Tab-separated table of C-alpha atoms in Angstrom:
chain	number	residue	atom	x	y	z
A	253	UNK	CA	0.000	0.000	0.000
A	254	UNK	CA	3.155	2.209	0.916
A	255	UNK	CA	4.804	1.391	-2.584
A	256	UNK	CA	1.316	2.133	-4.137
A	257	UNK	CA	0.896	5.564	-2.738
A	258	UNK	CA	4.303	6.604	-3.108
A	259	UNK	CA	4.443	5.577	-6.775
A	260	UNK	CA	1.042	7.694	-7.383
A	261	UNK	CA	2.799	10.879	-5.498
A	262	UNK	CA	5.949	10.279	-7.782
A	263	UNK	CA	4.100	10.246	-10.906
A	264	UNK	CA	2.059	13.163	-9.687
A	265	UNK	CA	4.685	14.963	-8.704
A	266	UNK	CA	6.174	14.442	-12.294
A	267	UNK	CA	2.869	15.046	-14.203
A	268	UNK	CA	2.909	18.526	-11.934
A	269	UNK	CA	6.342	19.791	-12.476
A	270	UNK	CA	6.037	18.885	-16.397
A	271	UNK	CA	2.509	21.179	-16.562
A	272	UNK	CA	4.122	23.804	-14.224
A	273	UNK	CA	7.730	24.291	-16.434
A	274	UNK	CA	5.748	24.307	-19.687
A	275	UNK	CA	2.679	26.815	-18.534
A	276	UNK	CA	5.870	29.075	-17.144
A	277	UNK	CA	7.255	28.670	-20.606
A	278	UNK	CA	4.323	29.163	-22.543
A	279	UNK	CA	3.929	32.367	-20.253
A	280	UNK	CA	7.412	33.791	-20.802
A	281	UNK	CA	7.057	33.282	-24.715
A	282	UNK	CA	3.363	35.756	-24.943
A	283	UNK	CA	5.274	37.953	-22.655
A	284	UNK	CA	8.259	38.212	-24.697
A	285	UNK	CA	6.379	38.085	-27.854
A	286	UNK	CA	4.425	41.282	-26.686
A	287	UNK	CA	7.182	43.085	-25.898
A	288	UNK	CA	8.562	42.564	-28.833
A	289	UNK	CA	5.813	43.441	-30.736
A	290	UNK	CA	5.292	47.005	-28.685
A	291	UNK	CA	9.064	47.400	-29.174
A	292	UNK	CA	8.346	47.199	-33.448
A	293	UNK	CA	5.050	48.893	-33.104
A	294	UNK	CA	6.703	51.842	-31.364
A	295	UNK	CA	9.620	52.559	-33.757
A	296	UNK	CA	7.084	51.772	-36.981
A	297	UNK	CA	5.378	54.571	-35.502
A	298	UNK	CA	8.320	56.818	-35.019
A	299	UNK	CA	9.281	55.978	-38.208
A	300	UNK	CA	5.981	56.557	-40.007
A	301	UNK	CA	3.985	59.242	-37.960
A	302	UNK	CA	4.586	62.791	-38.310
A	303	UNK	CA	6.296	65.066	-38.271
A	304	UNK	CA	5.305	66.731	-34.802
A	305	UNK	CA	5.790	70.363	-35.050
A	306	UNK	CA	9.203	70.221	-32.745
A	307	UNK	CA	10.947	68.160	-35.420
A	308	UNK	CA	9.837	69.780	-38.290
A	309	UNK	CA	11.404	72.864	-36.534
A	310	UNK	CA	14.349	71.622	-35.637
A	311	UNK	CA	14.887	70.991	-39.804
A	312	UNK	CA	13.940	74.079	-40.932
A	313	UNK	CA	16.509	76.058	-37.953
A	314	UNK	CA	19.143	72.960	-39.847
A	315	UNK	CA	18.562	73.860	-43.419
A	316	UNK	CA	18.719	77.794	-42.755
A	317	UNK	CA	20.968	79.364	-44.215
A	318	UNK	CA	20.657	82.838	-42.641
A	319	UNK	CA	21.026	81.891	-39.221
A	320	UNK	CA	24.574	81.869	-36.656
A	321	UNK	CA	26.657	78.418	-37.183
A	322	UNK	CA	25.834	77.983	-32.879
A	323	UNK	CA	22.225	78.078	-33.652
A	324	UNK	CA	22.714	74.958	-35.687
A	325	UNK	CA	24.844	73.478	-34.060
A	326	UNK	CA	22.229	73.969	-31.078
A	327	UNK	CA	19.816	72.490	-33.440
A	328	UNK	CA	21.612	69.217	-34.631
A	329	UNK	CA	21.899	68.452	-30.852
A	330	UNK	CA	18.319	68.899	-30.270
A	331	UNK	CA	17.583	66.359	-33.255
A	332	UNK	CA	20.293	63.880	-31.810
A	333	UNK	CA	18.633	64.054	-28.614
A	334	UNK	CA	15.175	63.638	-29.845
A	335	UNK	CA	16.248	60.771	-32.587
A	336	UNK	CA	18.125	58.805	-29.300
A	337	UNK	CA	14.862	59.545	-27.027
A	338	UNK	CA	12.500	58.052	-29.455
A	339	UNK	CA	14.599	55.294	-31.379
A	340	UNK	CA	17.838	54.623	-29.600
A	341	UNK	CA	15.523	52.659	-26.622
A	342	UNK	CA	14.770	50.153	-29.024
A	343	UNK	CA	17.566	48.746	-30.965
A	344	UNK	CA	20.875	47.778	-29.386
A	345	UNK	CA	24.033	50.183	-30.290
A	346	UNK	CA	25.272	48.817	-33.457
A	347	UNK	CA	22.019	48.781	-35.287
A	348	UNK	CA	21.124	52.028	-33.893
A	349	UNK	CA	22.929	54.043	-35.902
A	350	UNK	CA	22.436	51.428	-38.993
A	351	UNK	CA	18.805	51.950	-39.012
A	352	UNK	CA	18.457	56.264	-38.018
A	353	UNK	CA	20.920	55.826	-41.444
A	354	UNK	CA	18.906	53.789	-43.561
A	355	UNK	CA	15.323	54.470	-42.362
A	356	UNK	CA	15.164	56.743	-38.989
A	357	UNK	CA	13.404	59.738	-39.846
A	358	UNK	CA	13.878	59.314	-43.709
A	359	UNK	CA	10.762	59.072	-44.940
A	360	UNK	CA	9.762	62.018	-42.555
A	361	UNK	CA	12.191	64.458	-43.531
A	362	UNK	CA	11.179	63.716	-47.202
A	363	UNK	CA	7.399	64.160	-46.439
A	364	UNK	CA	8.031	67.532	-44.554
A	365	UNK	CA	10.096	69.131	-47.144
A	366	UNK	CA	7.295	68.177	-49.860
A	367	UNK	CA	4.442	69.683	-47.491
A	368	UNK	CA	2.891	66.335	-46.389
A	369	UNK	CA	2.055	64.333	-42.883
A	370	UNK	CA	2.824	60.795	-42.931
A	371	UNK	CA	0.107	59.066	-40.649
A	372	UNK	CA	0.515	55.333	-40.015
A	373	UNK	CA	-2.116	52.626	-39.500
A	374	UNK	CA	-3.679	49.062	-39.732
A	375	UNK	CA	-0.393	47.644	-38.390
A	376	UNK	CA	0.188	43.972	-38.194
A	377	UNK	CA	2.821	41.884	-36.931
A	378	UNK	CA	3.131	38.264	-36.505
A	379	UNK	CA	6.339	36.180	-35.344
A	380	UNK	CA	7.883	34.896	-38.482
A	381	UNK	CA	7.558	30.945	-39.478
A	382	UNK	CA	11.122	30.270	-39.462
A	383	UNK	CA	13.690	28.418	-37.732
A	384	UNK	CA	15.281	31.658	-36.222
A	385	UNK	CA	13.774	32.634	-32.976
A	386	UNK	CA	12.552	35.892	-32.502
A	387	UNK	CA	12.277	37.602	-36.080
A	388	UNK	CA	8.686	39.443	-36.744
A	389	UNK	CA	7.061	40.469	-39.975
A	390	UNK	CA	5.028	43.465	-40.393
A	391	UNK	CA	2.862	45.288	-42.362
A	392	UNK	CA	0.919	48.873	-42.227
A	393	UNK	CA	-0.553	51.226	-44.297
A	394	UNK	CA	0.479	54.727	-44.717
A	395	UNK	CA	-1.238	57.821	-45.318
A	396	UNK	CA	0.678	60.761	-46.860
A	397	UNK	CA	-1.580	62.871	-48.473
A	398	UNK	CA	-5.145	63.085	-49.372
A	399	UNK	CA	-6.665	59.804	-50.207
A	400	UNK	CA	-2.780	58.880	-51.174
A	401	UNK	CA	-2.189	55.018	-49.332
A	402	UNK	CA	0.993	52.819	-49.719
A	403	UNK	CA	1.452	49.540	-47.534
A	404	UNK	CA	4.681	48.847	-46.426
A	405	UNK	CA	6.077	45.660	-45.554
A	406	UNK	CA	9.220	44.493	-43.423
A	407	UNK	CA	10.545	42.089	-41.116
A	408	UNK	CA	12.429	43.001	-37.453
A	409	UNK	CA	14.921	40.788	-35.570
A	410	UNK	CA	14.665	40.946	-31.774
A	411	UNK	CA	16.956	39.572	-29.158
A	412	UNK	CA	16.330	37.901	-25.813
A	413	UNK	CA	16.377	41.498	-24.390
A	414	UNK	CA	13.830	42.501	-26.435
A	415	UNK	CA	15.955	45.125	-28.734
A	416	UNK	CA	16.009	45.400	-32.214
A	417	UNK	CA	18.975	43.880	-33.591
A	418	UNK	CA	18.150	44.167	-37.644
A	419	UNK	CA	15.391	45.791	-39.396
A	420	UNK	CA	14.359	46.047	-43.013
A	421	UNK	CA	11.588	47.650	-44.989
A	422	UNK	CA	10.875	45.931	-47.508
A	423	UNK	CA	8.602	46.976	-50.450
A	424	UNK	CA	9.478	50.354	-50.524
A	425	UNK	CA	6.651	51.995	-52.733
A	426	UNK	CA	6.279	55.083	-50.155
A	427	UNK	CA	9.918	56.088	-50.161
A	428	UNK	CA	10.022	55.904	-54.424
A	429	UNK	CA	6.298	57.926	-54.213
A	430	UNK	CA	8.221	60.212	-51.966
A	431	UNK	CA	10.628	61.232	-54.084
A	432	UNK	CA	8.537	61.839	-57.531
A	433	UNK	CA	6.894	64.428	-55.507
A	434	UNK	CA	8.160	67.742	-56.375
């Protein structure tokens, strides 16, 4: 009877710890998996929203040619400081500066000298079927001017600490619509 109830409390026990390790697991992985996809979410939307009035500023002080050299100089440290405030966060330093290069505020810049608001939306992102862990793809729509709409498509690699370590847009019809707009 001893052997009996001490094999049913063994194989308990194991059933137990086997349902507890993979409900923690399962756990972790939606946790991680919505950080991650607040983490792409939040630059998509730095990258495709805007720009805010302060930023737009900042450009035009930039670009002007009448003004002192320190004004400018005052004004590319503003934009350093905002463009590290609302991307830096996100990606870890050696794609940081990879990505304000390649995408950043790109697509903003050429929408603000060309009159226009970019406004994202309809944003989807799903964990990619691969054998890589932690790469997303996403799509979103963006609107840039009046009843003007371009999807754009891409795919975001994340690490364990839930930084972007590699980015790409892919699809690229906004940035080519862009710059045929004179």
């Amino acid at each position: 009877m001893k052997k009996t109830v001490m094999r049913v409390f063994i194989i308990l026990f194991v059933i137990g710890t086997i349902f507890f390790f993979v409900y923690r697991t399962s756990n972790t992985e939606i946790a991680e998996q919505k950080e991650a996809v607040t983490t792409i979410q939040t630059v998509l939307e730095h990258t495709f929203t805007g720009p805010e009035g302060k930023l737009a500023n900042l450009w035009e002080t930039i670009d002007n040619k009448e003004i002192e050299d320190n004004e400018v100089e005052a004004a590319l440290a503003e934009w350093n400081s905002y463009t590290a405030n609302n991307f830096k966060p996100y990606f870890t330093e050696e794609f940081y500066h990879s990505y304000i290069a390649s995408y950043g505020e790109n697509f903003l810049q050429k929408a603000h000298w060309n009159g226009y608001q970019l406004k994202m939306s309809n944003l989807e992102v799903e964990k990619a079927d691969t054998k890589l862990e932690n790469i997303y793809n996403f799509s979103l729509t963006v609107h840039y001017q009046k009843e003007k709409v371009v999807n754009v498509t891409g795919q975001a690699n994340i690490n364990k600490d839930g930084l972007i370590t590699g980015m790409e847009i892919k699809g690229n019809k906004l940035w080519e619509e862009l710059m045929d707009i004179n």
